[in-house]
PDB file of C-alpha atoms (C1' of nucleotides) in Angstrom:
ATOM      1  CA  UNK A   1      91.523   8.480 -99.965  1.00  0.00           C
ATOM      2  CA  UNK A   2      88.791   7.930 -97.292  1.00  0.00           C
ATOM      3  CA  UNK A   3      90.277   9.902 -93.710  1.00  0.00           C
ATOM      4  CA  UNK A   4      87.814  10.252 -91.385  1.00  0.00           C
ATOM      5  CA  UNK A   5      85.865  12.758 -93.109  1.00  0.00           C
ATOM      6  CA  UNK A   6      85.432  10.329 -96.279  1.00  0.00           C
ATOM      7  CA  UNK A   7      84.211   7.638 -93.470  1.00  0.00           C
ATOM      8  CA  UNK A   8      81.741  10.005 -91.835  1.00  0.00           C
ATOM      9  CA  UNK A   9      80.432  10.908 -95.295  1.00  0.00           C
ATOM     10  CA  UNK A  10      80.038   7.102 -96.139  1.00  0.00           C
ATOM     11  CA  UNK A  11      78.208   6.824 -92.843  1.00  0.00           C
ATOM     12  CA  UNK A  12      75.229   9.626 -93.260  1.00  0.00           C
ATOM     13  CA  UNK A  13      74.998   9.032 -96.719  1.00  0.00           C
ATOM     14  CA  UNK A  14      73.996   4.994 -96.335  1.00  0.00           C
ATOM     15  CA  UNK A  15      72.741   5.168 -92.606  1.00  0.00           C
ATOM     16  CA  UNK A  16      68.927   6.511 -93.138  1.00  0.00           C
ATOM     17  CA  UNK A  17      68.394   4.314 -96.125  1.00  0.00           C
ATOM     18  CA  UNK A  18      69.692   0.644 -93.962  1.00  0.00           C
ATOM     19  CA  UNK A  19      69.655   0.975 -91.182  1.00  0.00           C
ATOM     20  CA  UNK A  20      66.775  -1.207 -89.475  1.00  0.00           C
ATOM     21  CA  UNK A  21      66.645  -3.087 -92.788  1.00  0.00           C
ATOM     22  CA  UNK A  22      66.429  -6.808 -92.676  1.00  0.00           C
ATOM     23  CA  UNK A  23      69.268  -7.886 -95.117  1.00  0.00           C
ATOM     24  CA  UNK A  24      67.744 -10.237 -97.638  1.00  0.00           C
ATOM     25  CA  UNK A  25      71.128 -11.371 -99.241  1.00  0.00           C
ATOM     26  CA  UNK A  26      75.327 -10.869 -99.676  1.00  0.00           C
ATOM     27  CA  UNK A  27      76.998 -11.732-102.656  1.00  0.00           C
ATOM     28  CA  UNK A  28      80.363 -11.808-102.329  1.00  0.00           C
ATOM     29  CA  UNK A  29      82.649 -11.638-105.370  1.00  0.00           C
ATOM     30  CA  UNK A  30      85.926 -11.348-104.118  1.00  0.00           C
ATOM     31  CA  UNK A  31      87.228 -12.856-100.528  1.00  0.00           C
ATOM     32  CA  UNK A  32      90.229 -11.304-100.903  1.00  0.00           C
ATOM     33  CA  UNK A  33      90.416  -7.956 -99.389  1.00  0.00           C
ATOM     34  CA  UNK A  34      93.534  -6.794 -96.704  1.00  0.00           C
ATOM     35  CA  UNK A  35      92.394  -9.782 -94.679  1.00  0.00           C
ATOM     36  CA  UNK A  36      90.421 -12.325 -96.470  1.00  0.00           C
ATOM     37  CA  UNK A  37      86.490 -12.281 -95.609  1.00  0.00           C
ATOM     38  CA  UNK A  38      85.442 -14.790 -92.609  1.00  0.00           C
ATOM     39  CA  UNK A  39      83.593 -17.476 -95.246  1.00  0.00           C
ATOM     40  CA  UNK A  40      80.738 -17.495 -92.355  1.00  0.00           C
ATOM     41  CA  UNK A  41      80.266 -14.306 -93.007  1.00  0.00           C
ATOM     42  CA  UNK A  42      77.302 -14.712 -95.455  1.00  0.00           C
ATOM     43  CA  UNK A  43      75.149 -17.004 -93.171  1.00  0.00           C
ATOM     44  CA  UNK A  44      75.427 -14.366 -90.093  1.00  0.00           C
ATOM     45  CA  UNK A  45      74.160 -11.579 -91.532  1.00  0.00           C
ATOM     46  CA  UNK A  46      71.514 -13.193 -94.346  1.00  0.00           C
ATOM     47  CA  UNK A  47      67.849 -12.391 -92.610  1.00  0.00           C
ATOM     48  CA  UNK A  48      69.166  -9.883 -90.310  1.00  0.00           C
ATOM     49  CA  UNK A  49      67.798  -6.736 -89.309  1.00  0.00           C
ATOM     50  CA  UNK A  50      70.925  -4.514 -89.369  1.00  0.00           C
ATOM     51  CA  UNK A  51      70.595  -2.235 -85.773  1.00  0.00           C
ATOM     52  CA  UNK A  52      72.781   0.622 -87.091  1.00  0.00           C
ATOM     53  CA  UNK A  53      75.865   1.519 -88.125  1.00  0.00           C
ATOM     54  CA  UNK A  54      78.626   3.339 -86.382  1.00  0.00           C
ATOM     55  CA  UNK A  55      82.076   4.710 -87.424  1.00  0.00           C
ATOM     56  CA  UNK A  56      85.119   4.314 -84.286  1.00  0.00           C
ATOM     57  CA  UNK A  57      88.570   5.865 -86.424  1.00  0.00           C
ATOM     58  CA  UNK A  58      87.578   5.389 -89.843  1.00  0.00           C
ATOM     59  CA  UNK A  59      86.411   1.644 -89.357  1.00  0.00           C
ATOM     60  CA  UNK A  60      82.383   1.359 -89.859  1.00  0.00           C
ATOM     61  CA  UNK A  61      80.479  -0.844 -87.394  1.00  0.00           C
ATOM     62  CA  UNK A  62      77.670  -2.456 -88.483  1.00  0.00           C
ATOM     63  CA  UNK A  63      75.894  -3.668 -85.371  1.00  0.00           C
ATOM     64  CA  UNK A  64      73.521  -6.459 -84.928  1.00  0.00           C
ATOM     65  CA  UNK A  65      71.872  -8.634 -82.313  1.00  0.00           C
ATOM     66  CA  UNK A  66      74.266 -11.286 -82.238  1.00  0.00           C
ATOM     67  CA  UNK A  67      77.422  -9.713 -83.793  1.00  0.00           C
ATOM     68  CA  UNK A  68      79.177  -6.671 -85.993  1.00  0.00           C
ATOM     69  CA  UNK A  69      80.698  -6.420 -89.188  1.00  0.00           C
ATOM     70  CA  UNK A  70      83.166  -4.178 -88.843  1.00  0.00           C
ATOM     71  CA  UNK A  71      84.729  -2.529 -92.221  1.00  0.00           C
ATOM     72  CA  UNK A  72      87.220  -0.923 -93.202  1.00  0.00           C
ATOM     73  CA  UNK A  73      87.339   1.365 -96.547  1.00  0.00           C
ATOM     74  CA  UNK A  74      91.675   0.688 -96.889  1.00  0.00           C
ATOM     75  CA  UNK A  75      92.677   3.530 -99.488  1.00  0.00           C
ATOM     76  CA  UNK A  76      90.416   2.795-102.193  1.00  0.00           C
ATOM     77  CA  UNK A  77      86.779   1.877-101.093  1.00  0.00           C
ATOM     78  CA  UNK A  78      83.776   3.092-101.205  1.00  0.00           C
ATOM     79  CA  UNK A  79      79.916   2.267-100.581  1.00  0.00           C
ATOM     80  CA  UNK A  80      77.332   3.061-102.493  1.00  0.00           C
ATOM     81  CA  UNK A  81      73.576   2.801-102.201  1.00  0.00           C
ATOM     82  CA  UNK A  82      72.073   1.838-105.284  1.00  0.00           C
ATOM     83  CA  UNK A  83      67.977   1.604-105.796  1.00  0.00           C
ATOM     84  CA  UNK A  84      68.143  -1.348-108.204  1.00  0.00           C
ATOM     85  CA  UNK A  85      70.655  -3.554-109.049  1.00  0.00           C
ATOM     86  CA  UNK A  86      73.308  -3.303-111.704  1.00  0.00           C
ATOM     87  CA  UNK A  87      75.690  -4.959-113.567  1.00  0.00           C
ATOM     88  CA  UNK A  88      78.744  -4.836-110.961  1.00  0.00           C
ATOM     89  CA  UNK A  89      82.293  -3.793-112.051  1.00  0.00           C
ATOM     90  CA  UNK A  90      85.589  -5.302-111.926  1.00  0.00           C
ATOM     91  CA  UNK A  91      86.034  -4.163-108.441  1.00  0.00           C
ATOM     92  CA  UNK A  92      82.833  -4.054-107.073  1.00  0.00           C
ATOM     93  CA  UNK A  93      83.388  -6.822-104.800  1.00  0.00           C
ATOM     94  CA  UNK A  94      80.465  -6.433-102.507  1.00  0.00           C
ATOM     95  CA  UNK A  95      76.663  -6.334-102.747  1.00  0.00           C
ATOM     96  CA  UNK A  96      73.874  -6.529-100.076  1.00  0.00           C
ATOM     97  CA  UNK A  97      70.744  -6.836-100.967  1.00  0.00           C
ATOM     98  CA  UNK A  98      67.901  -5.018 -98.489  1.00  0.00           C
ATOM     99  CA  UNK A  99      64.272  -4.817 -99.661  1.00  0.00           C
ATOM    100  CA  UNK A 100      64.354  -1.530-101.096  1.00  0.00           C
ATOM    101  CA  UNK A 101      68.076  -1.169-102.188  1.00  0.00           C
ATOM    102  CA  UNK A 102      71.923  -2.397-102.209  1.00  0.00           C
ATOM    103  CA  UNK A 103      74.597  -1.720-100.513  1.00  0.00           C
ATOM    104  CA  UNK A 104      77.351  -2.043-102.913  1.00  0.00           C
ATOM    105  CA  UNK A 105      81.175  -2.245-101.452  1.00  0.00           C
ATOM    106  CA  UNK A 106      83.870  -0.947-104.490  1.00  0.00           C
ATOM    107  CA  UNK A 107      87.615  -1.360-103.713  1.00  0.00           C
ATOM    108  CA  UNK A 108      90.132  -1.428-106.373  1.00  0.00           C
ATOM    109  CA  UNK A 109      93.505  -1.232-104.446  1.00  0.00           C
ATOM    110  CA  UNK A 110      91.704  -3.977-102.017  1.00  0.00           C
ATOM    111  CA  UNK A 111      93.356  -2.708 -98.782  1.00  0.00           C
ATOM    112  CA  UNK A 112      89.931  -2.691 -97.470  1.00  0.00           C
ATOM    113  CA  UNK A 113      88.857  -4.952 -94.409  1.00  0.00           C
ATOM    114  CA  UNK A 114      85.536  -6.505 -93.980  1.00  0.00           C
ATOM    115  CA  UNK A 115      85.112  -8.838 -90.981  1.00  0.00           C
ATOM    116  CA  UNK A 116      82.953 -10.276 -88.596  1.00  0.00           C
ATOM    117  CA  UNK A 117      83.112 -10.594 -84.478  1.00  0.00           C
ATOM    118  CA  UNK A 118      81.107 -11.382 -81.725  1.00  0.00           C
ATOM    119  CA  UNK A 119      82.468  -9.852 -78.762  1.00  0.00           C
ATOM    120  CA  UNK A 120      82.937  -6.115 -77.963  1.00  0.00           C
ATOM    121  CA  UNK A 121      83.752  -4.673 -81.475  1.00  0.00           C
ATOM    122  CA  UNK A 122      85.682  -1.684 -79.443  1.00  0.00           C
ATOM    123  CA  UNK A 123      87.737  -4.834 -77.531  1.00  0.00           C
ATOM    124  CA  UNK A 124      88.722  -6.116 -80.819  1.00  0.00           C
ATOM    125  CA  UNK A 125      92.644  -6.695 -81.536  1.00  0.00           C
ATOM    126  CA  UNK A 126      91.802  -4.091 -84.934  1.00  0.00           C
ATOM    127  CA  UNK A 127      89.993  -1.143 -82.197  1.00  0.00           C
ATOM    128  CA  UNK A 128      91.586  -1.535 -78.844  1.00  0.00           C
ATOM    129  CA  UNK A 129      94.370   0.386 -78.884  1.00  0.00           C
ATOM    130  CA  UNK A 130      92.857   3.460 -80.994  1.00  0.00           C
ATOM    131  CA  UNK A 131      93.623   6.822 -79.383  1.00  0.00           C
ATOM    132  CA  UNK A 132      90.461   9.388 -78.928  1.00  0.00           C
ATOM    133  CA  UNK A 133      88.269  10.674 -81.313  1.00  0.00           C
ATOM    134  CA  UNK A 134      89.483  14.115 -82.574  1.00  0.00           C
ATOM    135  CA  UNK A 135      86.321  15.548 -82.160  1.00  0.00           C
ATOM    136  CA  UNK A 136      86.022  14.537 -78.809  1.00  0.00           C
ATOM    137  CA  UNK A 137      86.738  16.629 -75.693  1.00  0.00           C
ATOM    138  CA  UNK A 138      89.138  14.192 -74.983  1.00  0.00           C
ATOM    139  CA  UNK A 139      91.580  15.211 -77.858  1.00  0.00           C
ATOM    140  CA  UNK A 140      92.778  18.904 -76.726  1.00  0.00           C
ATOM    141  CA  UNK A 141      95.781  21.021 -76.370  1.00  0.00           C
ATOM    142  CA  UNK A 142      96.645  19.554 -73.248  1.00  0.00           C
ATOM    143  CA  UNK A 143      96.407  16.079 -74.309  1.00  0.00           C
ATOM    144  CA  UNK A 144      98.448  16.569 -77.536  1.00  0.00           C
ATOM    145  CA  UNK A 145     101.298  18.455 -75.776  1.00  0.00           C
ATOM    146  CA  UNK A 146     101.679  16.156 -73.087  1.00  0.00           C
ATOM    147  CA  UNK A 147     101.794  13.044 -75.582  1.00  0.00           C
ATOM    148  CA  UNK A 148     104.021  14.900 -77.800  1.00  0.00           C
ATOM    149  CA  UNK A 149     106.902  15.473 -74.677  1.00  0.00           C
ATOM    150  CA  UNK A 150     108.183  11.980 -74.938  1.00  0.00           C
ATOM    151  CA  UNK A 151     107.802  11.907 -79.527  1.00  0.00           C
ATOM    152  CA  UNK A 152     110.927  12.970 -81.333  1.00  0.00           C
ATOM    153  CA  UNK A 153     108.798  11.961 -84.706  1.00  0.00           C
ATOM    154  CA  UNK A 154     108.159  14.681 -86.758  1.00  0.00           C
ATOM    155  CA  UNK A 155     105.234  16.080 -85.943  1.00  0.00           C
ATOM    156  CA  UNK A 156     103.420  15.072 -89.291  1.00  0.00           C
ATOM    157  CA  UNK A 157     103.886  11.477 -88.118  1.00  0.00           C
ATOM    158  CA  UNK A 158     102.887  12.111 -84.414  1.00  0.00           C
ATOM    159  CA  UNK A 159      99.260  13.171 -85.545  1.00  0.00           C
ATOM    160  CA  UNK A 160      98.788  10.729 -88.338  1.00  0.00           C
ATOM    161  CA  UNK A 161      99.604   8.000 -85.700  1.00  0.00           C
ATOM    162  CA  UNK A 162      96.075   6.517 -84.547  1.00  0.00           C
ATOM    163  CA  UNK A 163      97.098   5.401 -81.050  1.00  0.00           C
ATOM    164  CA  UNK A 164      97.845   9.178 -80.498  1.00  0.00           C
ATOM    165  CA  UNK A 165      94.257  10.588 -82.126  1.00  0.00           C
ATOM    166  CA  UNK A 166      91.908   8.920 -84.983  1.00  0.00           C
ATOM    167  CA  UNK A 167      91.091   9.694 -88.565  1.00  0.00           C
ATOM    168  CA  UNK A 168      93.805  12.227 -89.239  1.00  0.00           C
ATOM    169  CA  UNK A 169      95.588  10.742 -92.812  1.00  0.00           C
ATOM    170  CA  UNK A 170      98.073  12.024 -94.910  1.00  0.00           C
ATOM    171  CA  UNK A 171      95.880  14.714 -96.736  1.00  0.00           C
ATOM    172  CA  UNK A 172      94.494  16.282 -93.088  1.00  0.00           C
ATOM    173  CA  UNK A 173      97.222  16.391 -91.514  1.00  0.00           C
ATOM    174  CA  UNK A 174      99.362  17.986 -94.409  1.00  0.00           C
ATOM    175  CA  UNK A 175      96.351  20.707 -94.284  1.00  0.00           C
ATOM    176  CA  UNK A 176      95.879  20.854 -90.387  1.00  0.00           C
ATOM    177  CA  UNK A 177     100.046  21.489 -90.241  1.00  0.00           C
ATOM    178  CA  UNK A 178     100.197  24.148 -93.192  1.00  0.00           C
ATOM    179  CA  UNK A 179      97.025  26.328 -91.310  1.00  0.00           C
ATOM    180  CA  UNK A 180      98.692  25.832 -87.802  1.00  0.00           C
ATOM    181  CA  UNK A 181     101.719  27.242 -89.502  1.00  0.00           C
ATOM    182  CA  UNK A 182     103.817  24.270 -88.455  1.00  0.00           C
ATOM    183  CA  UNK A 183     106.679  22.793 -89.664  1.00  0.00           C
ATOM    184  CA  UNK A 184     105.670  19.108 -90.854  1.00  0.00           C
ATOM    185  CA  UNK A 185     108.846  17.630 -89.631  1.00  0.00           C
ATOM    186  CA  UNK A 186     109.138  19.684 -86.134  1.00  0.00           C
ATOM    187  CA  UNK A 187     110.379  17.553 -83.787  1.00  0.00           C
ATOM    188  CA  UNK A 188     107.295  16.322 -81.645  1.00  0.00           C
ATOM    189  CA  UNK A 189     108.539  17.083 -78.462  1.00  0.00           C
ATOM    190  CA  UNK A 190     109.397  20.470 -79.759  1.00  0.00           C
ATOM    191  CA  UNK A 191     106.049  21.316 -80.219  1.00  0.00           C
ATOM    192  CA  UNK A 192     104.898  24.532 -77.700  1.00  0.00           C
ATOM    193  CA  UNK A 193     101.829  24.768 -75.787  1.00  0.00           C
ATOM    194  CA  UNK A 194     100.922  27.320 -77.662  1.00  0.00           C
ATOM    195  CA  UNK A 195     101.516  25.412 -81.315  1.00  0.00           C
ATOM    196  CA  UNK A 196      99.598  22.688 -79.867  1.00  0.00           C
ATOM    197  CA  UNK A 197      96.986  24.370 -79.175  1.00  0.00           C
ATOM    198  CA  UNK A 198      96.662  26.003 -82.318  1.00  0.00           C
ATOM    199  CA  UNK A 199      97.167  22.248 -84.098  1.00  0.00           C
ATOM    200  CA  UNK A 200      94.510  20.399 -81.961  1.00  0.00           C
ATOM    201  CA  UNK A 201      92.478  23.576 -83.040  1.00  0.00           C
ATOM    202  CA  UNK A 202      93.094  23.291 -86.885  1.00  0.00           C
ATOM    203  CA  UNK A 203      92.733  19.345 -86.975  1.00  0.00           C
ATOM    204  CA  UNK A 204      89.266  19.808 -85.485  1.00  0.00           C
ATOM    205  CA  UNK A 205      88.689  22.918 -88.063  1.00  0.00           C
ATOM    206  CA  UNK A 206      89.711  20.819 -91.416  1.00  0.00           C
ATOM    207  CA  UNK A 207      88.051  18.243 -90.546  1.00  0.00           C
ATOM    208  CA  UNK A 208      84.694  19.560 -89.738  1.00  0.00           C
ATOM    209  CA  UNK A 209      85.098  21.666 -93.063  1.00  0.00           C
ATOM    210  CA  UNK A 210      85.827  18.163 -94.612  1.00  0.00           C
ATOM    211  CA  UNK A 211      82.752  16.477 -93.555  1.00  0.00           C
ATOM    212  CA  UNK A 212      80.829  19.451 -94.259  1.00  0.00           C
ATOM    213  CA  UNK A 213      81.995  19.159 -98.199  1.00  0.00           C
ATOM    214  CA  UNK A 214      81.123  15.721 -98.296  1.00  0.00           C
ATOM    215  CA  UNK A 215      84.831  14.701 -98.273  1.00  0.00           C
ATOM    216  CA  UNK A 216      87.997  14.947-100.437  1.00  0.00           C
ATOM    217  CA  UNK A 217      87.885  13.184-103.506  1.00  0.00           C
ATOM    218  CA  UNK A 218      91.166  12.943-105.387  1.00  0.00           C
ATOM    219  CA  UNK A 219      90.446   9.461-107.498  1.00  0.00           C
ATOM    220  CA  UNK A 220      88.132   6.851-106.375  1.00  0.00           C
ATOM    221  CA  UNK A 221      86.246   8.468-103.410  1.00  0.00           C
ATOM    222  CA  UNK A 222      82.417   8.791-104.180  1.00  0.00           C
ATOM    223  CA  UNK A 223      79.728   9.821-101.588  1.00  0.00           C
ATOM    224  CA  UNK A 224      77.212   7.479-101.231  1.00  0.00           C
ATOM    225  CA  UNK A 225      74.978   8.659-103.836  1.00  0.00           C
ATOM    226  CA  UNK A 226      78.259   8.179-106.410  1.00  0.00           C
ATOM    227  CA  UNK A 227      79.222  11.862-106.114  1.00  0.00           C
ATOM    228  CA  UNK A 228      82.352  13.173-105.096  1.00  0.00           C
ATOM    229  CA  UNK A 229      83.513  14.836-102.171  1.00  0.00           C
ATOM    230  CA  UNK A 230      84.388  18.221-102.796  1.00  0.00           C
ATOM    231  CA  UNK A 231      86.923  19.228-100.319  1.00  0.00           C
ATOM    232  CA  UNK A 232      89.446  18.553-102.863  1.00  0.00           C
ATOM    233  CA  UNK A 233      88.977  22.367-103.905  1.00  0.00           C
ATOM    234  CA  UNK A 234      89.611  23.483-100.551  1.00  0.00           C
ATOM    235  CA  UNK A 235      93.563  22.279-100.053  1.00  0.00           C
ATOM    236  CA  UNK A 236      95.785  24.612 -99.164  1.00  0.00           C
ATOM    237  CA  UNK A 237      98.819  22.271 -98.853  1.00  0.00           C
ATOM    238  CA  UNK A 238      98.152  19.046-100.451  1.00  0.00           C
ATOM    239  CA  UNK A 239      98.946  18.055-104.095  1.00  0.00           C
ATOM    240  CA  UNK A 240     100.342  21.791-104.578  1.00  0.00           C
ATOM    241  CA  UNK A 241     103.854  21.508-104.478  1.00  0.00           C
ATOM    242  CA  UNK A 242     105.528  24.117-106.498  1.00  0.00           C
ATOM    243  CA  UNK A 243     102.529  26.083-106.922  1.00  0.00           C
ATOM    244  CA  UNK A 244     102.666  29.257-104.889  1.00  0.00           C
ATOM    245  CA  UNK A 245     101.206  29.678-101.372  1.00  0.00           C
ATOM    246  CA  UNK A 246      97.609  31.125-100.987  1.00  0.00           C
ATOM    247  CA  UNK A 247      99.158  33.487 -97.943  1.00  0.00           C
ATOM    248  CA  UNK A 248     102.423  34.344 -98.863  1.00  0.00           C
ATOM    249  CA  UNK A 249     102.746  33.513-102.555  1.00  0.00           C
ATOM    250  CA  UNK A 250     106.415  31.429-102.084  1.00  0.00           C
ATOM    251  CA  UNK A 251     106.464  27.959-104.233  1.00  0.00           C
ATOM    252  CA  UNK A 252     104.969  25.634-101.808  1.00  0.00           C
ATOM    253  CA  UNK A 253     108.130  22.443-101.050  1.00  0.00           C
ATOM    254  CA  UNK A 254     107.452  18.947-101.576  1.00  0.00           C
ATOM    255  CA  UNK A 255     108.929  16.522 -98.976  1.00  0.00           C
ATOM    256  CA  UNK A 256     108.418  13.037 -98.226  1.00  0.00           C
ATOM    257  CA  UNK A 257     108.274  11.970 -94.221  1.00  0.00           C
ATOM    258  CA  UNK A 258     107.788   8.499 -93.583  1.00  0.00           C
ATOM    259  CA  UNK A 259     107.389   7.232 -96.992  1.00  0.00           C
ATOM    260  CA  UNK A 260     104.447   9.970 -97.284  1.00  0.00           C
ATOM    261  CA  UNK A 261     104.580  12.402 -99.396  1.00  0.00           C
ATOM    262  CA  UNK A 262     104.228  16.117 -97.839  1.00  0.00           C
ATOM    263  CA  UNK A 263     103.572  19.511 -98.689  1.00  0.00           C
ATOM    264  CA  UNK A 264     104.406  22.801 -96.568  1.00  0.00           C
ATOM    265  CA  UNK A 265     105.078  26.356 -97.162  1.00  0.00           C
ATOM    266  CA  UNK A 266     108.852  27.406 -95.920  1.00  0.00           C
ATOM    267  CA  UNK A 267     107.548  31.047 -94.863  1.00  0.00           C
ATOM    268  CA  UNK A 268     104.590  30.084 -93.007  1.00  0.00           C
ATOM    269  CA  UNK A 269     106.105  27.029 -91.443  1.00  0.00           C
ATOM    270  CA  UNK A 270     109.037  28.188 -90.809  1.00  0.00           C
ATOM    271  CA  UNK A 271     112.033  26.228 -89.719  1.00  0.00           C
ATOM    272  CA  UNK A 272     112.422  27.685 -86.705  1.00  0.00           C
ATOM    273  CA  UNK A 273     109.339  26.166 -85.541  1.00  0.00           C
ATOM    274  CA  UNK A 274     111.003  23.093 -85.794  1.00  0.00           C
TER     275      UNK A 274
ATOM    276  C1'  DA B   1     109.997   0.956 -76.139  1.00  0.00           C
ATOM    277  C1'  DA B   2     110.296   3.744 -80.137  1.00  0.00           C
ATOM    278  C1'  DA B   3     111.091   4.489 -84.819  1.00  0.00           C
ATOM    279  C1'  DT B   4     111.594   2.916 -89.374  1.00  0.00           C
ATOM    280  C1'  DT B   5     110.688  -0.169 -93.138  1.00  0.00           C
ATOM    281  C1'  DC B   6     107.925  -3.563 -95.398  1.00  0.00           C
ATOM    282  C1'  DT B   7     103.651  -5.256 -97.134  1.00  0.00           C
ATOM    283  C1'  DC B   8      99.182  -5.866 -99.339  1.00  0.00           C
ATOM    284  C1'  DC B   9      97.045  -4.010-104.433  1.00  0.00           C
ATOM    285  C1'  DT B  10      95.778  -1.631-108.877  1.00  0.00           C
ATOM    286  C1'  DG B  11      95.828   2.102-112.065  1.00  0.00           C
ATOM    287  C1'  DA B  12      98.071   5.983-113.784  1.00  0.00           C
ATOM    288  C1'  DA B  13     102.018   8.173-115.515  1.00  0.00           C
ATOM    289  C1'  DG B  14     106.605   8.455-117.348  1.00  0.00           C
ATOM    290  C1'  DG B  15     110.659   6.629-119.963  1.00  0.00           C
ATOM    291  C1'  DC B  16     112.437   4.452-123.921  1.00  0.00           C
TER     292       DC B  16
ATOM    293  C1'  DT C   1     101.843   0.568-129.509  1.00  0.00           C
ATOM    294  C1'  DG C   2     103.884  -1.686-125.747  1.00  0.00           C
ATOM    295  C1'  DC C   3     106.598  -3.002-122.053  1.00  0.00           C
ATOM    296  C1'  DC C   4     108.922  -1.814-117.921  1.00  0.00           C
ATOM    297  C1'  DT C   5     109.438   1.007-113.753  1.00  0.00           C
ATOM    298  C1'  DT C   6     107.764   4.071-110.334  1.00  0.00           C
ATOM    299  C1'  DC C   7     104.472   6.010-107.444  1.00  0.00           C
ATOM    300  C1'  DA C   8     100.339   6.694-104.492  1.00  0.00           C
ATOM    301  C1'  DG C   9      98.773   5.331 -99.835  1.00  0.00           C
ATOM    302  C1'  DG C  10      95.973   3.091 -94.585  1.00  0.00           C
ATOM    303  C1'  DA C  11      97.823   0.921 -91.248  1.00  0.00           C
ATOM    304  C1'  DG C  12      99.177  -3.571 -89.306  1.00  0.00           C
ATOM    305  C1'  DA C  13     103.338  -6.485 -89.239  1.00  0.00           C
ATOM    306  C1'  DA C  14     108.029  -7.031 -89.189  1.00  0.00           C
ATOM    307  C1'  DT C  15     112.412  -5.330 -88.274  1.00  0.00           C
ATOM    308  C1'  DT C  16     115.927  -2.447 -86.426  1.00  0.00           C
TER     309       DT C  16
END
DNA sequence: AAATTCTCCTGAAGGC
DNA sequence: TGCCTTCAGGAGAATT
């Protein structure tokens, strides 16, 4: 599932070979994505030289002269650079064509996003309201526990919620909550300085260790060169459920919070951290 | 205003 | 072998 490690991933692996490439050609094989793909979109970017690429959340800005694309990878997408091209798959709905190699955009579930604007791409209805970076000094202790005073969401919820800090999904925050030693459905505004602390601390950690491993691949994931990520051997929390805890050795619960499903250890988050 | 539920989609897995 | 149901999930939209 790409968080914002799988994004960041996606971004250094297809960044040094595009980037100030003129793009020579888009095919387009399937419009339908979450939103459907602006039909103009074709004629503005044929011919033009592609500036760079940035990632805001986990949405990937590809910035030109007179506009951006800006995409999103939904649950299920990935890019890949290819040298030379080949025949494309059922749900390889994407290619662009530079002069020395393809982009090539693969999304099976199609929750993906792929559009086009003209104006600010950080003013944009999808970007605007985004909460800060999590790597960025902005997101601290201070900032989480004063967010979390008015929140009586469990706490799982509070971080996965963008307007409060970006690129935390399901998998990091189960992980960021189990080595914080939090309870995933703590009340928000229960949540100490101290526990804050610690959580802004171990969101930052997990991630870094994410991007470092080239992402978490648990089915359709691939790194821009097709491999996987391989943070996927580094969960503590996530997709163990009833196996036993790598600190305390207790069967690790299974819960679901807001249609998610959730992992936690009931020793090392204990409830009366809730 | 905040919190919960619904929705898009496909592939995998389980039940019979 | 096959058909049906259920589940997974990012995150905006709709609803409570």
């Amino acid at each position: 599932m790409p968080e914002l490690p799988e994004v960041e991933t996606t971004l250094r692996g297809i960044q040094p070979h595009i980037s100030q490439q003129t793009i020579q050609k888009i095919i387009i094989r399937q419009h339908r994505l979450r939103w459907p793909i602006p039909r103009a979109m074709q004629q503005k970017l044929q011919n033009k030289i592609l500036l760079n690429i940035e990632r805001r959340a986990k949405y990937l800005l590809f910035r030109f002269e007179h506009g951006t694309a800006i995409m999103h990878l939904g649950m299920s997408g990935s890019l890949r650079v290819l040298s030379e091209m080949s025949t494309p798959n059922k749900h390889d709905h994407i290619d662009i064509y530079f002069h020395h190699c393809l982009l090539r955009y693969t999304d099976p579930r199609r929750f993906g996003a792929f559009l086009w604007t003209e104006e600010n791409p950080h003013a944009h209805t999808l970007l605007k309201n985004l909460g800060p970076e999590p790597f960025d000094k902005a997101f601290n202790s201070q900032y989480l526990y004063q967010k979390a005073q008015k929140k009586s969401m469990p706490i799982k919820s509070f971080i996965m919620d963008g307007k409060i800090v970006v690129g935390v999904g399901n998998i990091y925050a189960t992980e960021a909550l189990f080595l914080a030693g939090i309870h995933p459905e703590m009340p928000s505004k229960s949540l100490s300085k101290e526990q804050s602390h610690h959580l802004v601390k171990a969101i930052k950690a997990i991630l870094k260790q994410a991007i470092k491993q080239g992402g978490t691949t648990l089915k359709d994931f691939t790194q821009s060169d097709g491999k996987p990520g391989y943070f996927k051997q580094q969960l503590k929390a996530y997709g163990r459920a009833g196996l036993p805890c790598i600190q305390c050795k207790n069967k690790l619960i299974a819960l679901k919070i807001g249609q998610r499903s959730t992992v936690y250890c009931h020793f090392c988050q204990p409830e009366k951290s809730r």
